[in-house]
Coordinates of C-alpha atoms and ligand atoms in Angstrom, one line a residue:
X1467 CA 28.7 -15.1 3.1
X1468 CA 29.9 -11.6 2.5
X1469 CA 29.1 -8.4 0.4
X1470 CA 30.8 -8.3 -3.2
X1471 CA 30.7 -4.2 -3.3
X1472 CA 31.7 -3.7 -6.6
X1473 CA 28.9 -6.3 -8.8
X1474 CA 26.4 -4.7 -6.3
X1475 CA 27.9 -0.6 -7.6
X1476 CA 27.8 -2.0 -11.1
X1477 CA 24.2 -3.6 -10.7
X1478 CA 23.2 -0.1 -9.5
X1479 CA 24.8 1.9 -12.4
X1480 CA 23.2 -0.5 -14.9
X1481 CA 19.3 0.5 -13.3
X1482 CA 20.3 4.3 -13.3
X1483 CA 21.7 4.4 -16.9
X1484 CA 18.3 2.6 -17.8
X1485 CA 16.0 4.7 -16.0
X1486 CA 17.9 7.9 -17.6
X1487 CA 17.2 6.5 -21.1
X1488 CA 13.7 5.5 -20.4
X1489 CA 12.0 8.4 -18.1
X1490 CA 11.3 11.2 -20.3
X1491 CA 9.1 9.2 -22.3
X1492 CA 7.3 7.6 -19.3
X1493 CA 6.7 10.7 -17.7
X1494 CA 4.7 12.0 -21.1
X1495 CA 2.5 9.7 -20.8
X1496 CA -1.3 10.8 -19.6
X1497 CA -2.5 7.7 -17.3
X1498 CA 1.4 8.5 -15.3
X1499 CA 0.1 9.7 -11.4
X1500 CA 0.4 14.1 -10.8
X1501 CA 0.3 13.8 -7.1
X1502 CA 0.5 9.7 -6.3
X1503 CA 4.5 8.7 -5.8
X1504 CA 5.7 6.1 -8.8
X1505 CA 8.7 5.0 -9.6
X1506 CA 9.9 6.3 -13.0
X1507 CA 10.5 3.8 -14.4
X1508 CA 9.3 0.0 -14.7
X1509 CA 7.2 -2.3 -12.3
X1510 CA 6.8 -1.2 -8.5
X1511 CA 5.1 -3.0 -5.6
X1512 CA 5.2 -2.8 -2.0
X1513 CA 6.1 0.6 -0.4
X1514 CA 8.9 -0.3 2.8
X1515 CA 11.4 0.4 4.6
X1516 CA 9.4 3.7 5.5
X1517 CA 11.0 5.5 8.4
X1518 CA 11.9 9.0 9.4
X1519 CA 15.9 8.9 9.4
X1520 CA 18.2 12.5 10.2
X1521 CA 14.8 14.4 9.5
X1522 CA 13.9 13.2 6.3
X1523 CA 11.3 10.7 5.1
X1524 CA 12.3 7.7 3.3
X1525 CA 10.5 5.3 1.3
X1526 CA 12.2 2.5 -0.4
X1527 CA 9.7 0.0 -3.0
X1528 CA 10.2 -3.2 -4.5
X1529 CA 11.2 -2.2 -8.1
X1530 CA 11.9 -4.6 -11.5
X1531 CA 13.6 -1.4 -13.9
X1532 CA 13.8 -3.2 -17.1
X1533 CA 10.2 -3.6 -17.8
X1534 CA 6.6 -3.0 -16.7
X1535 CA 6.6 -6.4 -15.5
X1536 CA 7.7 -8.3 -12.0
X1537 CA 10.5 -9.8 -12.7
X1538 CA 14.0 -9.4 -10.3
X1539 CA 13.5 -7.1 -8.0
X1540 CA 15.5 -4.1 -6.3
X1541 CA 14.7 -1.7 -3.6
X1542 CA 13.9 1.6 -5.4
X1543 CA 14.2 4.4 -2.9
X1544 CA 13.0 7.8 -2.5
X1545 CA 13.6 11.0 0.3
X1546 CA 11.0 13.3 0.6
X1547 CA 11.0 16.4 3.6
X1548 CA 7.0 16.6 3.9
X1549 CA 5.8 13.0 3.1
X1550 CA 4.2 14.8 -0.5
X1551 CA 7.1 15.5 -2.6
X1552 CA 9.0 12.9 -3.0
X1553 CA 13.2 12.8 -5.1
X1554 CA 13.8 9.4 -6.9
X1555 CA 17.2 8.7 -5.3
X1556 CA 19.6 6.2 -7.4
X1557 CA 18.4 2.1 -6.5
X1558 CA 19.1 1.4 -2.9
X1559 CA 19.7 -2.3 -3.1
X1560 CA 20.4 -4.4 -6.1
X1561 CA 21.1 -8.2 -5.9
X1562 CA 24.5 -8.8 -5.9
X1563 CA 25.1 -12.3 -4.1
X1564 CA 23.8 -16.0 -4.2
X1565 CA 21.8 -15.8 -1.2
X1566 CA 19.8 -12.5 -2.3
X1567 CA 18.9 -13.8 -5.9
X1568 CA 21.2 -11.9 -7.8
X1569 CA 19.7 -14.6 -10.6
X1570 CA 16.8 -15.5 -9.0
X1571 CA 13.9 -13.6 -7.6
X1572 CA 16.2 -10.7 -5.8
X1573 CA 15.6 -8.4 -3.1
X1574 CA 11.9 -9.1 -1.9
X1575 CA 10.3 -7.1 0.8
X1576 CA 11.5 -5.5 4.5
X1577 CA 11.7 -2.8 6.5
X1578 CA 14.1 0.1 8.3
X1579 CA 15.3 1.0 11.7
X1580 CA 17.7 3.8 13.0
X1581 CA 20.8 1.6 15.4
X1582 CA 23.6 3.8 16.6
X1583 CA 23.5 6.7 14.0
X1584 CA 23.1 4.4 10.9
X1585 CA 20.0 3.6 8.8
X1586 CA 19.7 -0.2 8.8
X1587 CA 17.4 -2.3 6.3
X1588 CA 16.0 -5.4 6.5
X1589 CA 15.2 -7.6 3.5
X1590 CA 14.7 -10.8 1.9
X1591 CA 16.9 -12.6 -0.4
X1592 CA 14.6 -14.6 -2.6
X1593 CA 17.6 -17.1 -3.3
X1594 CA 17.4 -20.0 -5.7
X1595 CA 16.4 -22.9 -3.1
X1596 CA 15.0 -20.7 -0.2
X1597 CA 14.0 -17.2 1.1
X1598 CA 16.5 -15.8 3.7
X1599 CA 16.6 -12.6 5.9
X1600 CA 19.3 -10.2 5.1
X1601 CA 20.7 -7.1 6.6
X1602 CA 22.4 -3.5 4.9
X1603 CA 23.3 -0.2 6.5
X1604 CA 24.1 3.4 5.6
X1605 CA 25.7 6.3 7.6
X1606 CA 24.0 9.1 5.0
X1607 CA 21.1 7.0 4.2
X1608 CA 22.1 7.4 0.3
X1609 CA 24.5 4.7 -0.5
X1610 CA 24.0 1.1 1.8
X1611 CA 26.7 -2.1 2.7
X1612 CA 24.8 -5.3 2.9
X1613 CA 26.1 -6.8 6.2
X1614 CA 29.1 -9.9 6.3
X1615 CA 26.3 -11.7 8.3
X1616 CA 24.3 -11.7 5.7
X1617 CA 21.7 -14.0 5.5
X1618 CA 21.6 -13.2 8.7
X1619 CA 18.2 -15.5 9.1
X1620 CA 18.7 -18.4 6.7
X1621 CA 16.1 -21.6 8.2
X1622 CA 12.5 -21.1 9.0
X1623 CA 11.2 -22.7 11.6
X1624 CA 10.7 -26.6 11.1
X1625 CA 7.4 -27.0 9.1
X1626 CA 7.6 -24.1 7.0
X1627 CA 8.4 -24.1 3.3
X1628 CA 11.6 -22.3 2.7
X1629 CA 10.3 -20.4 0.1
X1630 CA 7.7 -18.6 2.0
X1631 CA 9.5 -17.0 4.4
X1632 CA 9.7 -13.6 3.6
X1633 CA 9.0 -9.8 4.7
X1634 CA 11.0 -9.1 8.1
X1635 CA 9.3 -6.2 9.8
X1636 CA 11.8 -5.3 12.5
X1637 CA 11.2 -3.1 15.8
X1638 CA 12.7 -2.0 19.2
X1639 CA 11.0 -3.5 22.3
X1640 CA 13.0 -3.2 25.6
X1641 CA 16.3 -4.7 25.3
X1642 CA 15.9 -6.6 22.3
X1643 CA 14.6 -6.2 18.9
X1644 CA 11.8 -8.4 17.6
X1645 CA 11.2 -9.4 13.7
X1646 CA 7.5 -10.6 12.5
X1647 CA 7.8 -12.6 8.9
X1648 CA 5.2 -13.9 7.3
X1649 CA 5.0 -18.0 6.0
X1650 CA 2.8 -20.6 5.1
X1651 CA 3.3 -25.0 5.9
X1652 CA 2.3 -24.8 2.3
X1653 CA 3.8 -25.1 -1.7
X1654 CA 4.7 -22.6 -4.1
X1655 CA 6.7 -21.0 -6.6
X1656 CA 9.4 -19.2 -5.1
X1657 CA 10.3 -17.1 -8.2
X1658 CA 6.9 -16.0 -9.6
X1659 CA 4.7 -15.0 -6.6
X1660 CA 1.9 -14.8 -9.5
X1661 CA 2.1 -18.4 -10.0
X1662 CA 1.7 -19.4 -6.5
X1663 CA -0.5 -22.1 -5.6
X1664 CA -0.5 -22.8 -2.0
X1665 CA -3.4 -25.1 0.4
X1666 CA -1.4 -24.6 3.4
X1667 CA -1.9 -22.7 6.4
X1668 CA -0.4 -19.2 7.0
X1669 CA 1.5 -17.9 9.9
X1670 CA 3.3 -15.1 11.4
X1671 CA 6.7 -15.9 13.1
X1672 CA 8.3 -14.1 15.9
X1673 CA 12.1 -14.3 16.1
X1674 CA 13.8 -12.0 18.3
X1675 CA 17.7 -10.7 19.0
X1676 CA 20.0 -8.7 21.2
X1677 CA 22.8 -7.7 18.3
X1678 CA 20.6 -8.0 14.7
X1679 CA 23.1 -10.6 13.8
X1680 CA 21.6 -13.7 15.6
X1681 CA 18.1 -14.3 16.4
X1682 CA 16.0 -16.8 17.8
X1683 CA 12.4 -18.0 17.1
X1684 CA 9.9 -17.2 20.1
X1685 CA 6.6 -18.3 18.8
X1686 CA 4.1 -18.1 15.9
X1687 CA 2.0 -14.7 17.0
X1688 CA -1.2 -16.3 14.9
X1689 CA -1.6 -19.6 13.1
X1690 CA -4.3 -19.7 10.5
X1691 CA -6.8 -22.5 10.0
X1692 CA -8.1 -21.6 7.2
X1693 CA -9.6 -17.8 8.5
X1694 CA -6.4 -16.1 8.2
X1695 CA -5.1 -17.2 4.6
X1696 CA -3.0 -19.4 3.1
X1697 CA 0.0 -16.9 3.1
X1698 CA 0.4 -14.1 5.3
X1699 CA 2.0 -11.3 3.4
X1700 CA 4.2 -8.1 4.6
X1701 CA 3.5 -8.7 7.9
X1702 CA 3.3 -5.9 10.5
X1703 CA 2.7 -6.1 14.2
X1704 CA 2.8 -2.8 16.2
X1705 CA 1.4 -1.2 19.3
X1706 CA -1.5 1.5 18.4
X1707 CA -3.7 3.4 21.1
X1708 CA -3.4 1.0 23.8
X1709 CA -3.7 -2.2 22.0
X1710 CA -1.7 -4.4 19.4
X1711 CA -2.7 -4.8 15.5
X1712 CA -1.3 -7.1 13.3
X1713 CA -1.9 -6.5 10.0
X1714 CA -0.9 -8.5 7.0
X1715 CA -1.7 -8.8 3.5
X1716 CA -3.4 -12.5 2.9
X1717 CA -3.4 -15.1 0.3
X1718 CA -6.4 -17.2 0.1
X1719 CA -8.7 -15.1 1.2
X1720 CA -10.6 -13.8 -1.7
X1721 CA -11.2 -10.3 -2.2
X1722 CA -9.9 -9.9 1.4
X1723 CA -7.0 -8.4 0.5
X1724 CA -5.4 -6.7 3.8
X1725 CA -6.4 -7.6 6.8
X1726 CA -6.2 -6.3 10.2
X1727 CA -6.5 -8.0 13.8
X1728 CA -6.5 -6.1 16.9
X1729 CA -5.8 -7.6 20.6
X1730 CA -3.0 -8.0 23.2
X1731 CA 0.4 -9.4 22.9
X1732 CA 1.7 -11.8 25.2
X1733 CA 5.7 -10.9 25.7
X1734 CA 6.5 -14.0 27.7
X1735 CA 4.8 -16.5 25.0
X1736 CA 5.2 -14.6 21.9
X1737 CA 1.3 -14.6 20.9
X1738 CA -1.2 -12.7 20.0
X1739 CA -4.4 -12.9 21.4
X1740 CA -7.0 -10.9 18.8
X1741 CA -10.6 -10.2 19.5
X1742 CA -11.4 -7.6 16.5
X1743 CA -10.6 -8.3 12.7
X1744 CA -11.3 -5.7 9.9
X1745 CA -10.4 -4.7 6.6
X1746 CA -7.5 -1.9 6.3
X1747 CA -9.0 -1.4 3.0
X1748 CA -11.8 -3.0 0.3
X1749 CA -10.6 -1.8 -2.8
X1750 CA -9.1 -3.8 -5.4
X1751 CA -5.9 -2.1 -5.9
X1752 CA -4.7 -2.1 -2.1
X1753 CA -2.1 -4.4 -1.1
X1754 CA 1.0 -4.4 1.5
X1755 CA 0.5 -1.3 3.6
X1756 CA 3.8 -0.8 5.6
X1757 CA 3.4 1.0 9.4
X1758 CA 5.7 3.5 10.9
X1759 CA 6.0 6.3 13.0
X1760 CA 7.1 9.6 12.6
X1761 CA 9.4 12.3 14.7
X1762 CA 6.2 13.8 15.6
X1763 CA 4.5 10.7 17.1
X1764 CA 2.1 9.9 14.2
X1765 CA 1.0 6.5 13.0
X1766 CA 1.2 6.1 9.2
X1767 CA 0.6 3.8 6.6
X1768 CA 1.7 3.6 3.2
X1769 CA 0.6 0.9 0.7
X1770 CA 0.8 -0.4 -2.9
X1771 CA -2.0 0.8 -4.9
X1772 CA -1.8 -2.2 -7.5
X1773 CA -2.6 -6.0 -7.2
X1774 CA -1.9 -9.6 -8.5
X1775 CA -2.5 -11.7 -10.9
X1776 CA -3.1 -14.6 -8.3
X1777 CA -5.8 -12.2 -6.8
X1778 CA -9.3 -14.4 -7.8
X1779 CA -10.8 -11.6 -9.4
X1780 CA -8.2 -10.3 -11.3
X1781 CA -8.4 -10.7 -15.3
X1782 CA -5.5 -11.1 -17.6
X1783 CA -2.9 -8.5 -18.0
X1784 CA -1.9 -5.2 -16.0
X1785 CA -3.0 -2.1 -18.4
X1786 CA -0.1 -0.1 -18.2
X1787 CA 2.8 -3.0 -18.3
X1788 CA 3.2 -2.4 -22.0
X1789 CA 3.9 0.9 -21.1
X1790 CA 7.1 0.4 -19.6
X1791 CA 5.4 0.9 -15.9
X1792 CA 3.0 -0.5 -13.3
X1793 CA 1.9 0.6 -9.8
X1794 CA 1.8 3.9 -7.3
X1795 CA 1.7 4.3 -3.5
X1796 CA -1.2 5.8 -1.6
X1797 CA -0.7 8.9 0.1
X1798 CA 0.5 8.3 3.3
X1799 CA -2.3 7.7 5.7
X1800 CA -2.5 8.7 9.8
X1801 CA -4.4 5.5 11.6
X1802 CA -5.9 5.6 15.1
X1803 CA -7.9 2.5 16.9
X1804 CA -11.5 3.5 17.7
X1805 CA -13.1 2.7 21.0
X1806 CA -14.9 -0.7 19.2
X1807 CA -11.3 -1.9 18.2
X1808 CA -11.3 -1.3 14.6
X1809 CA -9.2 0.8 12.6
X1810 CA -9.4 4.3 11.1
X1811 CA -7.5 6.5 8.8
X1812 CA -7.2 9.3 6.5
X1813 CA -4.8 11.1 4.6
X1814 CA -2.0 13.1 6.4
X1815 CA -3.0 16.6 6.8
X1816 CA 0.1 17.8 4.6
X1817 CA -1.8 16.6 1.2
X1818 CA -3.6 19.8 1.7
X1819 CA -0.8 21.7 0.4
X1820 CA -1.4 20.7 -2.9
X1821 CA -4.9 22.1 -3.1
X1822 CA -6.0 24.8 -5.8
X1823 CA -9.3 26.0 -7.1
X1824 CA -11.9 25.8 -4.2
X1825 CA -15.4 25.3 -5.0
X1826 CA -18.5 25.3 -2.8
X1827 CA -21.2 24.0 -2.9
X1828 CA -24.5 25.5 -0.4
X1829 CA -26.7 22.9 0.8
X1830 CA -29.7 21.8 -1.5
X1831 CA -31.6 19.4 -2.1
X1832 CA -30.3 16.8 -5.2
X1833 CA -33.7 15.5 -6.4
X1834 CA -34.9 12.0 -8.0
X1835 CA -32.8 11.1 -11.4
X1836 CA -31.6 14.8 -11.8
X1837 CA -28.4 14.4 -11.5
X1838 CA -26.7 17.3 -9.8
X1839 CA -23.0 18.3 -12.0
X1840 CA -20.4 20.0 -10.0
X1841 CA -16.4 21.0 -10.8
X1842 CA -13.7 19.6 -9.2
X1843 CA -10.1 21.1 -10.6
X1844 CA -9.9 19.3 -14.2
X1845 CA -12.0 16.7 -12.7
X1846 CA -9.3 14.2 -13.4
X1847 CA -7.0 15.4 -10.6
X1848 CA -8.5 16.6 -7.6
X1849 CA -10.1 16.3 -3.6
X1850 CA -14.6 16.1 -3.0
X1851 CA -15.4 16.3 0.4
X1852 CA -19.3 15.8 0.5
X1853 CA -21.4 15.4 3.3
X1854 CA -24.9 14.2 3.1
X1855 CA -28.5 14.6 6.1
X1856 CA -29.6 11.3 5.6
X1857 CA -32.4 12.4 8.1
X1858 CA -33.8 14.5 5.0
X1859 CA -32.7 12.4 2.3
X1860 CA -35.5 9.9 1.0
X1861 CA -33.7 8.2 -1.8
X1862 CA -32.5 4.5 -1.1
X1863 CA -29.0 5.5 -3.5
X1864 CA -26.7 8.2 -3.9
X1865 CA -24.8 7.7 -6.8
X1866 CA -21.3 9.8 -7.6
X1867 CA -20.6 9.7 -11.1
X1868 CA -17.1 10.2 -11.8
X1869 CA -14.6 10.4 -15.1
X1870 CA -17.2 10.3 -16.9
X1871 CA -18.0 10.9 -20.8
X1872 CA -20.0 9.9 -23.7
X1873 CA -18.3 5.9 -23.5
X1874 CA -16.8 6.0 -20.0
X1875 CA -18.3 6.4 -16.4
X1876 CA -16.9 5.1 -12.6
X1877 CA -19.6 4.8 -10.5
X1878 CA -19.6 5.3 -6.9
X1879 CA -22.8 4.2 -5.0
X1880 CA -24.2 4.6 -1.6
X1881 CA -26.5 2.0 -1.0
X1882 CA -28.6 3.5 2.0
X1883 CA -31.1 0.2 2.1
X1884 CA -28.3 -2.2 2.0
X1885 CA -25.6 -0.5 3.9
X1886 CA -23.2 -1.0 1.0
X1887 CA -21.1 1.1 -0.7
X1888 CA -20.4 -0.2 -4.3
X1889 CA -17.4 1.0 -6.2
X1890 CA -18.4 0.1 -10.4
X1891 CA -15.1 0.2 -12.9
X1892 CA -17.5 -2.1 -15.6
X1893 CA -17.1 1.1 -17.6
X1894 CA -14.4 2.8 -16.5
X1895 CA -11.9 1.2 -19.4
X1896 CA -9.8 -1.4 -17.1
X1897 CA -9.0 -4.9 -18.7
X1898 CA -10.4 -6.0 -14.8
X1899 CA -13.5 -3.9 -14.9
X1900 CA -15.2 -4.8 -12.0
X1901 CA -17.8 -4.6 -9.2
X1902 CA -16.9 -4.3 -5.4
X1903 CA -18.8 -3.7 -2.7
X1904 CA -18.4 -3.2 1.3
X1905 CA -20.3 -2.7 4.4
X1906 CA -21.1 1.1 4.5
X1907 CA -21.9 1.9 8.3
X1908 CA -23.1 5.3 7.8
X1909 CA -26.7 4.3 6.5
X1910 CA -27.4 3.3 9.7
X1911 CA -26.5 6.9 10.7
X1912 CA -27.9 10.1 10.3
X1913 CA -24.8 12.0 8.2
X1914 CA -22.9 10.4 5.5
X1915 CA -19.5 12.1 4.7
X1916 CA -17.2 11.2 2.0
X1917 CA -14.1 12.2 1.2
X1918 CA -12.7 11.1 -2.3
X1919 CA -9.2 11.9 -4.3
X1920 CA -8.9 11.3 -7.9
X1921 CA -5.8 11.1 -9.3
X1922 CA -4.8 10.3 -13.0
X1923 CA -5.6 6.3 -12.6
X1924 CA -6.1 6.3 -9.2
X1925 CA -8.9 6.9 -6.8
X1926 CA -9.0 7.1 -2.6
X1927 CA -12.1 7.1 -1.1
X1928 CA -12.8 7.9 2.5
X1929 CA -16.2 7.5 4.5
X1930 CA -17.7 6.2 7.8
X1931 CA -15.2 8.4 9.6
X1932 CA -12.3 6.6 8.3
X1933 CA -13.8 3.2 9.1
X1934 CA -14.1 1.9 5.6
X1935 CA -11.7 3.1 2.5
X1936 CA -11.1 2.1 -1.2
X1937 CA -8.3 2.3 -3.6
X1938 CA -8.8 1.4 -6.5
X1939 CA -6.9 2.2 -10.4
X1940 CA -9.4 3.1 -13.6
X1941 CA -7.7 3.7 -16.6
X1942 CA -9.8 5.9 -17.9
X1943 CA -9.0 8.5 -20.6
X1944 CA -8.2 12.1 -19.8
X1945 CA -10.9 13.5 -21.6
X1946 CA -13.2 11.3 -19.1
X1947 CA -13.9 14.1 -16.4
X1948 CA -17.6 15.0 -16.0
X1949 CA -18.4 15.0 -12.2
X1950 CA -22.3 14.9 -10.5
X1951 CA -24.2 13.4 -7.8
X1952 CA -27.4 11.6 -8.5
X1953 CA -30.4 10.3 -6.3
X1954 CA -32.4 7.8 -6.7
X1955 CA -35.8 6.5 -4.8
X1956 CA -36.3 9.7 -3.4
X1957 CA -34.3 12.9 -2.8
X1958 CA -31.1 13.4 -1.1
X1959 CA -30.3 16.6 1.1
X1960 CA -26.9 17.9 0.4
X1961 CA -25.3 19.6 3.2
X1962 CA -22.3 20.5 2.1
X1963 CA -19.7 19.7 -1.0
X1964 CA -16.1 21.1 -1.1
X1965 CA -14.0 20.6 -3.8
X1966 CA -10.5 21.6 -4.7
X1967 CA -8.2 20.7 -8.1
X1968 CA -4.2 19.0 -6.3
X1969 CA -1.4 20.5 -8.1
X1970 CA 1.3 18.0 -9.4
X1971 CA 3.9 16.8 -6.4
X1972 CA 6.4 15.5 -8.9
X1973 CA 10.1 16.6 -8.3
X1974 CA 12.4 15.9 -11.3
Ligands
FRU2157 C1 3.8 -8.8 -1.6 C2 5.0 -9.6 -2.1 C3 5.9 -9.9 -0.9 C4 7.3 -10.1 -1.5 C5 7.2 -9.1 -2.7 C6 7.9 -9.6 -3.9 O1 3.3 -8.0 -2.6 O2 4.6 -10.8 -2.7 O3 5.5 -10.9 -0.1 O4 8.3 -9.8 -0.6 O5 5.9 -8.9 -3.0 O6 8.0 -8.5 -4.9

């Protein structure tokens, strides 16, 4: 159906003219992230399209410009050389044509691969009647051609509702390349995700093709009846450590908001046969985590730290959307399959650049309701590695206290007579100020390490060796950033606590 070149030059001209107006002012503002990547202007979601391409890192995002609001969206793109520092580079895609929504929903999410010297992406066109899969390429990587195919995928398989089709995640298998999208036999609202109502059953197709142009269906990898979702999200499907995951970001599910699976693939059927499912992530404000794999072999994740309004626990509006802005990305994440099947990550060694200000802490003993204040850079911005005997320690909680001040306080608990870790934003200023809790394995253990960054709204914590994560956004004020460790029921034995403040990775 072609490529109009010039509406699509002119649709990116109108998004760079806006975002010069408009960034200055954003990038005042207190609650914007110092070392989390954001676009600089507008509403962001999904990070994709991640892939290492002539030695650089690029991340392109799903991006609405004109407001801090989802409206029609655009690939926002950024290059960075160490996965830290990241350049806003002008819009990547903008919709241009009838069958990517150039007045409809736009340019929803995809992925990149590297064929024959050119960096090709992968995207839906959320159209006015259905979702199609389209195609683009660039020889620099700077400036892309949406292909003459395009939609180069335009039917779902029979069953599925046409406008749940979305999310191609492409790869290289063999002699052919392979495409996982993620649908539903359900209803919805194509052009407001938020507004989706759906009592279907999601699924993960498998098309495959020898040229990119033409593929063919092979097989659902997993059908849900009822234990998968409703909608399966950004799906990814990729070996790891001897095994295959797929992981996907679920509607219907509840406050299960990524999930992964872990089995073996059948190549000659085109399923997946899954023994272990898990949780990439518990927090609130994790959504659509995107794999790939770098020049030097690693496995990384990158994901959305926001969420949606259709989320069950979610409560009224976004608290920076007046702002002119809403959403970050996590910092990039290395993942590794343990023995048992389930998932581990933690941050990519190169975040430690950014470190400033070491404090340290010698082992002692943090006793009953005296709480124990420690420094951590400006307390707003900065890394805590803590590790905890739990052979010595008594108490049934250990309670971080962070951001805190005379009205506001996040509380991070370790429940050691529960198992649970319990992440508590009641006072930490959101609209959504919320409980959540998750299985902690470590208090069935005899060491309890946790490793937490705070950035300005955002906060990463790591523990059970990688095993269970959160991210979750506080908007708290900046003048929120007392820091100290409490016990409770007992004493808990300290046996080590590093801290550092992260410099600022922005690059104007
Ligand atoms: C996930 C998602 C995708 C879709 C995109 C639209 O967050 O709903 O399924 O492609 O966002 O912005």
């Amino acid at each position: 159906m072609g490529f109009n070149a010039k509406r699509h030059l002119e649709k990116i001209q109108l998004v760079e003219e806006y975002v010069r107006q408009h960034k200055v002012d954003i990038a005042k503002h207190p609650w914007r992230e110092h070392y989390h990547f954001q676009a600089s202007v507008g509403w962001m979601n999904d990070p994709h399209g991640l892939i290492q391409f002539q030695g650089k890192f690029h991340l392109f995002y799903q991006h609405h410009p004109f407001s801090g609001k989802w409206g029609t969206m655009h690939w926002g793109h950024a290059i960075s050389e160490d996965l830290i520092h990241w350049e806003h580079q002008p819009e990547a895609l903008a919709p241009s044509e009838d069958y990517d929504g150039w007045e409809g929903g736009g340019i929803f999410t995809g992925s990149a691969i590297v064929h024959q010297d050119e960096l090709v992406l992968f995207y839906t066109g959320c159209a006015q009647d259905r979702q199609v899969q389209c195609m683009a390429s660039s020889s620099d990587g700077y400036s892309f051609a949406k292909s003459n195919h395009n939609p180069i995928l335009a039917d779902p398989p029979s069953g599925i509702n046409p406008h749940d089709f979305r999310d191609p995640k492409v790869w290289r298998q063999g002699d052919c390349w392979y495409m996982v999208t993620g649908v539903t036999d359900g209803v919805s609202d194509l052009i407001e995700p938020s507004n989706c109502q759906r009592n279907g059953l999601g699924k993960v197709c498998l098309h495959r093709s020898r040229d990119l142009k033409n593929w063919e269906f092979i097989n659902y990898l997993v059908e849900s009846h009822g234990e998968l979702g409703t909608m399966l999200e950004c799906p990814n499907f990729f070996p790891l450590d001897g095994k295959w995951v797929l992981m996907y970001s679920p509607m219907g599910l509840h406050d299960r908001q990524v999930i992964y699976l872990t089995g073996d693939f059948d190549e000659k059927t085109g399923k997946f046969h899954w023994h272990t499912m898990g949780s990439v992530d518990w927090g609130f404000d994790y959504y659509a985590p995107q794999h790939f794999c770098d020049d030097r072999g690693r496995d990384l994740l990158m994901a959305w730290v926001g969420s949606w309004p259709f989320m069950p626990w979610c409560r009224g509006n976004y608290d920076t959307s007046d702002l002119g802005w809403y959403g970050s990305i996590t910092l990039p994440r290395q993942i590794r399959l343990c023995p048992d099947g389930k998932l581990a990550s933690e941050p990519v060694s190169e975040i430690e650049r950014l470190r400033e200000n070491e404090q340290y802490y010698l082992p002692c003993v943090i006793h009953e309701s005296e709480a124990f204040p420690f420094i951590a850079g400006d307390g707003v911005h900065c890394e805590i590695i803590a590790s905890f005997d739990l052979q010595e320690t008594s108490a049934k909680r250990i309670v971080f206290r962070l951001r805190g001040s005379r009205n506001q306080e996040t509380k991070l608990e370790f429940d050691l007579v529960r198992g649970e870790m319990i992440f508590d934003r009641t006072r930490s200023g959101n609209i959504s100020a919320l409980q959540r809790k998750c299985l902690l394995e470590s208090a069935s253990q005899s060491k309890l390490n946790i490793r937490i960054f705070l950035d300005s709204i955002s906060i990463e914590i790591f523990t059970d060796g990688g095993r269970t994560t959160m991210t979750n956004n506080i908007f708290s004020s900046p003048e929120s950033n007392q820091l100290s460790i409490s016990a409770f029921g007992g004493s808990a034995r300290l046996l080590g606590l590093r801290t550092y403040g992260l410099r600022s990775s922005m690059i104007e």
